[in-house]
PDB file of C-alpha atoms in Angstrom:
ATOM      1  CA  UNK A  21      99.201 129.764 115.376  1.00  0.00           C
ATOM      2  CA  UNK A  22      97.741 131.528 112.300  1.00  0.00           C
ATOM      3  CA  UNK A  23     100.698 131.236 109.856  1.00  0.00           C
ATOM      4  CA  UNK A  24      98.017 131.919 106.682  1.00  0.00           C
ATOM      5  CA  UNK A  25      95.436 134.380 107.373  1.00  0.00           C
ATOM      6  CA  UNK A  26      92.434 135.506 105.000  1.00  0.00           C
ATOM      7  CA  UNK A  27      90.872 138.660 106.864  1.00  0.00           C
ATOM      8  CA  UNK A  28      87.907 138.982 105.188  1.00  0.00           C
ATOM      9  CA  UNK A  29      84.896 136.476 105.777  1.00  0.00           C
ATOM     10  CA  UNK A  30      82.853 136.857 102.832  1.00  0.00           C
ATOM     11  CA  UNK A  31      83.019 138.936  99.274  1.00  0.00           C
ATOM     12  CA  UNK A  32      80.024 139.778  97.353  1.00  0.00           C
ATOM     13  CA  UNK A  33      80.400 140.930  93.767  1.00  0.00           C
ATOM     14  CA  UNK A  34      78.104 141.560  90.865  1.00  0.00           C
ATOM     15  CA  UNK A  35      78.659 139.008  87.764  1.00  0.00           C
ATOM     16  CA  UNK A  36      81.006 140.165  85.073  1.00  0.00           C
ATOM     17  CA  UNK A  37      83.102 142.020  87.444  1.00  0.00           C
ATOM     18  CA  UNK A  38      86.824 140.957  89.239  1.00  0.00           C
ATOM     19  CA  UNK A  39      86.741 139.493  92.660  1.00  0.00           C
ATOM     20  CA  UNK A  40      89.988 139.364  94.627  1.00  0.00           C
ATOM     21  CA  UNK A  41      90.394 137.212  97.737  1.00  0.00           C
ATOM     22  CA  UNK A  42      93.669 138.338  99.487  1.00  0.00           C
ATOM     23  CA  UNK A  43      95.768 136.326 101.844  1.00  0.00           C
ATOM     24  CA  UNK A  44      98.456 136.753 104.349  1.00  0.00           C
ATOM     25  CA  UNK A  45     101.216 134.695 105.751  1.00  0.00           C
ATOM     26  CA  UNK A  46     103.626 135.165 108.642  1.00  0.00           C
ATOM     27  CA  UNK A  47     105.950 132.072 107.601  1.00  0.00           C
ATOM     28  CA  UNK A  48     109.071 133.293 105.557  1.00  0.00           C
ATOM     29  CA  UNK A  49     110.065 129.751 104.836  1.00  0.00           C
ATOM     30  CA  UNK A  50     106.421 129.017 102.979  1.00  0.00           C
ATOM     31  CA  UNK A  51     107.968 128.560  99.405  1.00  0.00           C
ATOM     32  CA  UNK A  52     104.620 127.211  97.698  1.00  0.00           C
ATOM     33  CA  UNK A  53     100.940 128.705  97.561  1.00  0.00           C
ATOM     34  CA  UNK A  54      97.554 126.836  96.602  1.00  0.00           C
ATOM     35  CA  UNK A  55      93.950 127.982  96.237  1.00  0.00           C
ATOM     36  CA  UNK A  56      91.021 125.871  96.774  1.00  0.00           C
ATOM     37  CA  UNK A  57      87.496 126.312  96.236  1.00  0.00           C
ATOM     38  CA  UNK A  58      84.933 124.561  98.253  1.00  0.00           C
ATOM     39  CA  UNK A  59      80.958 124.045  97.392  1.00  0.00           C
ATOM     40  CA  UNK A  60      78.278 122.965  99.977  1.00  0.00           C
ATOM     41  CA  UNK A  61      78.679 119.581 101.252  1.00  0.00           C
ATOM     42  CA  UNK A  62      81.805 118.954  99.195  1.00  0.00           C
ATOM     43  CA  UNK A  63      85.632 118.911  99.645  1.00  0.00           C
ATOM     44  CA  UNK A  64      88.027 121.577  98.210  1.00  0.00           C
ATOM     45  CA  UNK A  65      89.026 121.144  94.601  1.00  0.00           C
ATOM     46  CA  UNK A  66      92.639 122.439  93.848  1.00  0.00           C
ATOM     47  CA  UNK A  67      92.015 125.548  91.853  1.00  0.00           C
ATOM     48  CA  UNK A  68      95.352 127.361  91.314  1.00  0.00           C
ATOM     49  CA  UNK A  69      99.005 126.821  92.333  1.00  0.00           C
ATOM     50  CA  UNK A  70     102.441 129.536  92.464  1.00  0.00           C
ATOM     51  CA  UNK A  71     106.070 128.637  93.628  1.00  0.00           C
ATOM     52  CA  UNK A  72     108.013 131.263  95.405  1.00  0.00           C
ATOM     53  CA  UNK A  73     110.125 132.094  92.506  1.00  0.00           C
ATOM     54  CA  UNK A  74     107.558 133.437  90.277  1.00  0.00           C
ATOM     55  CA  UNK A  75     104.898 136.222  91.072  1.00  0.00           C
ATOM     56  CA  UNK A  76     102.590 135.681  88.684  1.00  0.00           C
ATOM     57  CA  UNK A  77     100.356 132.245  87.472  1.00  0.00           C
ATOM     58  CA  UNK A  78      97.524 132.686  85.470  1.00  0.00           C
ATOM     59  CA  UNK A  79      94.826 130.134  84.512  1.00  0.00           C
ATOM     60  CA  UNK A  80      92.062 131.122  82.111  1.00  0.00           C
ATOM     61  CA  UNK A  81      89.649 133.260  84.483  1.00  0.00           C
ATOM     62  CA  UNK A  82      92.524 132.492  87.490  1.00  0.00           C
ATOM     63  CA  UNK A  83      95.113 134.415  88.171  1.00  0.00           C
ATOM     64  CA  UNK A  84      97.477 133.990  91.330  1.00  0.00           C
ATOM     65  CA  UNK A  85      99.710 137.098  92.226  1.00  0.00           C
ATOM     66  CA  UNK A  86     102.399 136.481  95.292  1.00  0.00           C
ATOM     67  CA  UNK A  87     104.094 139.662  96.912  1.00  0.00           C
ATOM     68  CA  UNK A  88     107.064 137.746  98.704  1.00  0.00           C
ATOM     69  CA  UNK A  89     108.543 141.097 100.104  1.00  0.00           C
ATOM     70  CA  UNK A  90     104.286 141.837 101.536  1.00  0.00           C
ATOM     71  CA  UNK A  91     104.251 138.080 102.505  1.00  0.00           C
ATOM     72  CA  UNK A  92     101.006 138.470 100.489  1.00  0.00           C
ATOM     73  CA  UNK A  93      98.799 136.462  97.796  1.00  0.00           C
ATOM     74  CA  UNK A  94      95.743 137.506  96.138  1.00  0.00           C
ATOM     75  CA  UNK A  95      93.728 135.467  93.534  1.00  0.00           C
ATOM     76  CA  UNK A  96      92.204 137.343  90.716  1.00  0.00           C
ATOM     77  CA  UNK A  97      88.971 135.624  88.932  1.00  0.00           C
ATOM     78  CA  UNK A  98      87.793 137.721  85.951  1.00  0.00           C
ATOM     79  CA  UNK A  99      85.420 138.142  85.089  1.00  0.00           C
ATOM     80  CA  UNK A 100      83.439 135.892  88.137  1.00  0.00           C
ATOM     81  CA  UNK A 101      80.309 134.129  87.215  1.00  0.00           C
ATOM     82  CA  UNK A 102      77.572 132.847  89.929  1.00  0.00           C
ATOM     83  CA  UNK A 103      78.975 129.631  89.611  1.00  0.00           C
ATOM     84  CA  UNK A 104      82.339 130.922  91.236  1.00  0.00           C
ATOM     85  CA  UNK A 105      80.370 131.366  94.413  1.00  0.00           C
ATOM     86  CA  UNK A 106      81.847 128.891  97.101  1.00  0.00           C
ATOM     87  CA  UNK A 107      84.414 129.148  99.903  1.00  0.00           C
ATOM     88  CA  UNK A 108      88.020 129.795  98.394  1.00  0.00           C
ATOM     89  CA  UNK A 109      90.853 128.215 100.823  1.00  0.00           C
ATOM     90  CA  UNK A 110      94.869 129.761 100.425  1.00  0.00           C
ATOM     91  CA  UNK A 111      97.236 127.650 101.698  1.00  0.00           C
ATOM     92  CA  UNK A 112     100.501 127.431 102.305  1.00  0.00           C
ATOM     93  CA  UNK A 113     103.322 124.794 102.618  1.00  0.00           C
ATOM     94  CA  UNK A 114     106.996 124.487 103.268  1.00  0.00           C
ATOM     95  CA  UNK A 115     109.872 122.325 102.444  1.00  0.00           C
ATOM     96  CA  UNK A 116     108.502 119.818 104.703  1.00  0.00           C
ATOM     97  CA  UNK A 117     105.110 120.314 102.950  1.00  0.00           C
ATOM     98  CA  UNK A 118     103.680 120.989 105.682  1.00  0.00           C
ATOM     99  CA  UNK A 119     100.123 122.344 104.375  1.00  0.00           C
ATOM    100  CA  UNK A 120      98.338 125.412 106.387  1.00  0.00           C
ATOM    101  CA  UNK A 121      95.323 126.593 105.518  1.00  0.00           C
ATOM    102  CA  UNK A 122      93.634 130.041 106.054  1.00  0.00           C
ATOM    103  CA  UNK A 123      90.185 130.020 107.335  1.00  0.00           C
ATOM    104  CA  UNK A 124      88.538 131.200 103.726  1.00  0.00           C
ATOM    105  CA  UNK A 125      86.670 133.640 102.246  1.00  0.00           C
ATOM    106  CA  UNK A 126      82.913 132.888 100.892  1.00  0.00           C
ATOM    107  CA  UNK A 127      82.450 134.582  97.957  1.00  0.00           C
ATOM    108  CA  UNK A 128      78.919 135.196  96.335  1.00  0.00           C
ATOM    109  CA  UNK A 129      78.463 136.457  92.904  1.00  0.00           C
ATOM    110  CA  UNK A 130      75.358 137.797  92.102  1.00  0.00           C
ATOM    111  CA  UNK A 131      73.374 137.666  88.439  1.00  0.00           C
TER     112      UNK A 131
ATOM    113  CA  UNK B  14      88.719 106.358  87.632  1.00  0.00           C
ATOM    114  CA  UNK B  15      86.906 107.000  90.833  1.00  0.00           C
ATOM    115  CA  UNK B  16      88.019 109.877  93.331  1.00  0.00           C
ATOM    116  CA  UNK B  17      88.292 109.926  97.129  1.00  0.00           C
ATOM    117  CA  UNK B  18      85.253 108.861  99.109  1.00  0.00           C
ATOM    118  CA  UNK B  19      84.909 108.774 103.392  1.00  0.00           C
ATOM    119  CA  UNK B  20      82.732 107.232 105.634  1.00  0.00           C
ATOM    120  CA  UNK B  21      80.443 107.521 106.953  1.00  0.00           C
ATOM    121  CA  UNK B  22      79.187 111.079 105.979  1.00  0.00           C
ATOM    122  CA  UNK B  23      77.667 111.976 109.582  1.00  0.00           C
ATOM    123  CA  UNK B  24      78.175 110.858 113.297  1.00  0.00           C
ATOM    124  CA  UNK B  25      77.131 111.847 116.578  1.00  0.00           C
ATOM    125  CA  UNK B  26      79.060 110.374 119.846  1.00  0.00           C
ATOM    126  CA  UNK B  27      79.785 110.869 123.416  1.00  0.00           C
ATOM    127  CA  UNK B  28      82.515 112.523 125.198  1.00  0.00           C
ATOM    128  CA  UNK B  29      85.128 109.651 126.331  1.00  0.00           C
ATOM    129  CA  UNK B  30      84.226 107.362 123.099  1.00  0.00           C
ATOM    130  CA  UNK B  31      86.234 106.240 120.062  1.00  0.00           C
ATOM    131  CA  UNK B  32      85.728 106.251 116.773  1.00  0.00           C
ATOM    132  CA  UNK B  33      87.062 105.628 113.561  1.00  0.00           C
ATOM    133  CA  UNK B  34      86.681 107.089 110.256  1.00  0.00           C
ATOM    134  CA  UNK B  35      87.562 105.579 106.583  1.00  0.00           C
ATOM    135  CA  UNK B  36      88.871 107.002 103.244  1.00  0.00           C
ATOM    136  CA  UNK B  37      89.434 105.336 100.022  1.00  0.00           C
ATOM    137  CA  UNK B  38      92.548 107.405  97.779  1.00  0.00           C
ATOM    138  CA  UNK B  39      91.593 107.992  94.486  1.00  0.00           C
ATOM    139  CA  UNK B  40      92.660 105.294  92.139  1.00  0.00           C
ATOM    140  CA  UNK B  41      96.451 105.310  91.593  1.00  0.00           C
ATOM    141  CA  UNK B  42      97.841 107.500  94.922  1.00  0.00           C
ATOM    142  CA  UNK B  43      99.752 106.261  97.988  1.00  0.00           C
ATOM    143  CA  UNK B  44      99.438 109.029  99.569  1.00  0.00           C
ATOM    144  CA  UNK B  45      96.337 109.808 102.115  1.00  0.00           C
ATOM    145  CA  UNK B  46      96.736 112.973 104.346  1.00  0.00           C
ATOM    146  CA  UNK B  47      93.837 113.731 106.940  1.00  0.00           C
ATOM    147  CA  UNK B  48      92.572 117.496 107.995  1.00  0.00           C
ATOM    148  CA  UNK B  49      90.278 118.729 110.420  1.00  0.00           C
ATOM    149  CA  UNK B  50      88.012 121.552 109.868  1.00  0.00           C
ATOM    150  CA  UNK B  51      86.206 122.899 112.659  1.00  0.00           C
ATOM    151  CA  UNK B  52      83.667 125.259 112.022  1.00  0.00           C
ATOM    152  CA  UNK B  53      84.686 128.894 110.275  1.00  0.00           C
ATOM    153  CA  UNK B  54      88.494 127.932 110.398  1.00  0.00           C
ATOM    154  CA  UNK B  55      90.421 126.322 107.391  1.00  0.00           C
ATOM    155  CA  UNK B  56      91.732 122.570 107.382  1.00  0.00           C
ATOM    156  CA  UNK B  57      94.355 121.789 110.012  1.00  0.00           C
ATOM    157  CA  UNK B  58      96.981 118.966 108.791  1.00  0.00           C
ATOM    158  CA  UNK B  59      96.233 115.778 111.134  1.00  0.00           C
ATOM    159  CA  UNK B  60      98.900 113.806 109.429  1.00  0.00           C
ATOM    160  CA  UNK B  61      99.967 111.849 106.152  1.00  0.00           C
ATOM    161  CA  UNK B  62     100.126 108.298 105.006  1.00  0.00           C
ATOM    162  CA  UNK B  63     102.543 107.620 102.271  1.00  0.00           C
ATOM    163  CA  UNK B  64     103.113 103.440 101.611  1.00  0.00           C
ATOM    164  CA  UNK B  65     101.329 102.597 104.827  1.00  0.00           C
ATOM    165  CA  UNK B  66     103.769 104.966 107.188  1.00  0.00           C
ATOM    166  CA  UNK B  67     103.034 107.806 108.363  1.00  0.00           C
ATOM    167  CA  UNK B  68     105.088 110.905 106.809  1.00  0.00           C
ATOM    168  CA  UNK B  69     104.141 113.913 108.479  1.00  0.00           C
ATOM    169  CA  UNK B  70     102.126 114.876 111.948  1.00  0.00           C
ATOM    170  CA  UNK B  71     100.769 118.070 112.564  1.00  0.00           C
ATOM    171  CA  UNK B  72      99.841 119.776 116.129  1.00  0.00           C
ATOM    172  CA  UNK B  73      97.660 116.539 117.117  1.00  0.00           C
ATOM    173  CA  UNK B  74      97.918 115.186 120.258  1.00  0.00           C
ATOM    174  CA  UNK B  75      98.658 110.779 119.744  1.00  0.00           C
ATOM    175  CA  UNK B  76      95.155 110.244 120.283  1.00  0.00           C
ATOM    176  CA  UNK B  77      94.760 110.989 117.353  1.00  0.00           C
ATOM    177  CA  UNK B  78      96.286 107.830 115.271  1.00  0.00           C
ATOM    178  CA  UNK B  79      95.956 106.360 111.637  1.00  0.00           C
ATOM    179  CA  UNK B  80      96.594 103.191 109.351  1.00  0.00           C
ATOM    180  CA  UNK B  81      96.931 103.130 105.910  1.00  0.00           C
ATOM    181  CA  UNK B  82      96.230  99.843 104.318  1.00  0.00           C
ATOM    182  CA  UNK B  83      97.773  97.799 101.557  1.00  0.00           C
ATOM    183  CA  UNK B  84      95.271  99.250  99.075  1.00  0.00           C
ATOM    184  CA  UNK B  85      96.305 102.736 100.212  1.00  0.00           C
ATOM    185  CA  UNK B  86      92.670 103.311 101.773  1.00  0.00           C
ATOM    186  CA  UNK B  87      92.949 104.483 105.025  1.00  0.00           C
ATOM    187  CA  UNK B  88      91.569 104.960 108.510  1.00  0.00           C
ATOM    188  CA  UNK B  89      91.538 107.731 111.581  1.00  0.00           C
ATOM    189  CA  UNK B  90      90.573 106.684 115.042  1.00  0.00           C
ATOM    190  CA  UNK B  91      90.351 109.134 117.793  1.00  0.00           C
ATOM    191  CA  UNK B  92      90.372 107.778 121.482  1.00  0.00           C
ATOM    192  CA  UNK B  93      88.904 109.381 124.275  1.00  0.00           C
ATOM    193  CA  UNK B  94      86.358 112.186 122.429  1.00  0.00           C
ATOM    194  CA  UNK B  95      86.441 115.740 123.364  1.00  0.00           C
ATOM    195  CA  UNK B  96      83.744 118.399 122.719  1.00  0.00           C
ATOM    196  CA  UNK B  97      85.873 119.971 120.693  1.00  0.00           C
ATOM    197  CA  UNK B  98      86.589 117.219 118.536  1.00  0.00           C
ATOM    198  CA  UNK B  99      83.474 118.163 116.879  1.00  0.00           C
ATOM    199  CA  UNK B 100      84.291 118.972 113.469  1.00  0.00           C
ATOM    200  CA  UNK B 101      84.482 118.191 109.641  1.00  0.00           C
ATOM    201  CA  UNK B 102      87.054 115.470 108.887  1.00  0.00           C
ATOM    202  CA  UNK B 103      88.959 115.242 105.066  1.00  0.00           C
ATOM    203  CA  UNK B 104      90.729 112.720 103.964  1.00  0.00           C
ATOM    204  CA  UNK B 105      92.750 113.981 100.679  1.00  0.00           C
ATOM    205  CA  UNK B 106      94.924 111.781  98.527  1.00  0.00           C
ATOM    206  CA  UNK B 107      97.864 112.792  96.213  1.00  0.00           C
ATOM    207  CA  UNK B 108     100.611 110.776  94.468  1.00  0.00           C
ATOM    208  CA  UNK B 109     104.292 110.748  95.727  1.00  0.00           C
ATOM    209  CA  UNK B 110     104.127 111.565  99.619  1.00  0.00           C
ATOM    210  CA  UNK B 111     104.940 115.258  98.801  1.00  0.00           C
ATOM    211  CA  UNK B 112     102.411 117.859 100.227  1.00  0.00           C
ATOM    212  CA  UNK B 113     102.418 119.728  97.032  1.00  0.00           C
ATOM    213  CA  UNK B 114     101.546 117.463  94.485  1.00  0.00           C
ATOM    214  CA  UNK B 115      97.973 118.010  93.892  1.00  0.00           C
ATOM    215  CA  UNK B 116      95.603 116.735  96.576  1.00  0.00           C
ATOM    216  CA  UNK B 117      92.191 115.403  95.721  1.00  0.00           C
ATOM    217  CA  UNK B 118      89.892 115.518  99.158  1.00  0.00           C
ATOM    218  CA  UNK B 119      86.986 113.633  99.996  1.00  0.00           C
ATOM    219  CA  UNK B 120      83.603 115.188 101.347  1.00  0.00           C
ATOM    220  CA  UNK B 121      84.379 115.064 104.469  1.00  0.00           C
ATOM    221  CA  UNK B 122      82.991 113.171 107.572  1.00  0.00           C
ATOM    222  CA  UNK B 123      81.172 115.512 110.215  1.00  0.00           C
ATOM    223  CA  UNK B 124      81.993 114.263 113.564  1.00  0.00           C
ATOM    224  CA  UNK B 125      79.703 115.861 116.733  1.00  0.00           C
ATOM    225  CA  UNK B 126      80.741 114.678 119.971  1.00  0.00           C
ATOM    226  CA  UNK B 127      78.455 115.505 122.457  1.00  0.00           C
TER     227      UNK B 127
END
């Protein structure tokens, strides 16, 4: 069961620019939301973190939106630099903290 | 302060085999929680170690089993290998047993079963 869902495979964006990655999650009961990154032959480094009760958590270049009415995230990174380009995980997790994971979104910025 | 580490990095076995694969927490957690990532899909929760119990199972079927050690290293051995147990293995480690305190993973361990 796909409880956290990014739909788009890859992003491509020109440096200097925004790049959102947007995820989806069926789970009404998901009450805390993570983004990872993850580089070649590496594991995912915690990037960004929101609790249900805010909508909004920003982190220099990172900022974390959450649309609890949309059951919808999106991570902002502005502006993205070619070192941003890896694999960037959402995931979700519940009062048990039970984590779930979407299946990422590679994103390649490009000099 | 060193962080998470897993061995070994690669290995290839047979349908029907066992094998087991080894994570060392970064220094100062008690927690170790294992994922599997088969290819294109995001990390599925195996289950979690917190004090050498396990605190949490995801949708893994028991042969799928762990041990966490008195150093709070750990280990995952799968019995009886399936083809589609071919996939990237993480071992993360966090403080405090709760899934969102922040996790640190490991490389990962590619299993191929063949």
């Amino acid at each position: 069961d796909q409880q956290v869902k990014q739909n788009s495979p890859s992003l491509s964006v020109q440096e200097g620019r925004i790049s959102i990655l947007n995820c989806d999650y069926t789970n009404s009961m998901f009450d805390y939301f993570l983004w990872y990154k993850k580089y070649p032959a590496e594991g995912p480094t915690f990037l960004i973190s929101i609790s249900s009760i805010k909508d909004k958590n920003e982190d220099g270049r990172f900022t974390v939106f959450l649309n609890k009415s949309a059951k919808h995230l999106s991570l902002h990174i502005v502006p993205s630099q070619p070192g941003d380009s890896a694999v960037y995980f959402c995931a979700a997790s519940d009062r048990n903290d039970d984590m779930r994971f979407g299946a990422g979104t590679r994103l390649t910025v490009k000099p | 302060e060193t962080g998470v580490t897993q061995s070994p990095t690669h290995l290839i076995k047979t349908r029907g085999q066992q094998v087991t694969l080894r994570c060392s927490s970064q220094s100062g957690h008690n927690t170790v929680s294992w994922y599997q990532q088969a290819l294109g899909q995001g990390p599925q929760f195996i289950f979690q170690y917190y004090r050498e119990e396990e605190n949490g199972r995801g949708n893994f079927p028991p042969r799928f089993s762990g041990l966490q050690f008195p150093n709070y290293s750990s280990e995952l051995n799968v019995n009886a290998l399936e083809l589609d147990d071919s996939a990237l293995y993480l071992c993360a480690s966090s403080f405090g047993g709760l899934g969102r305190n922040e996790q640190f993973f490991g490389p990962g361990t590619r299993l191929t079963v063949l």
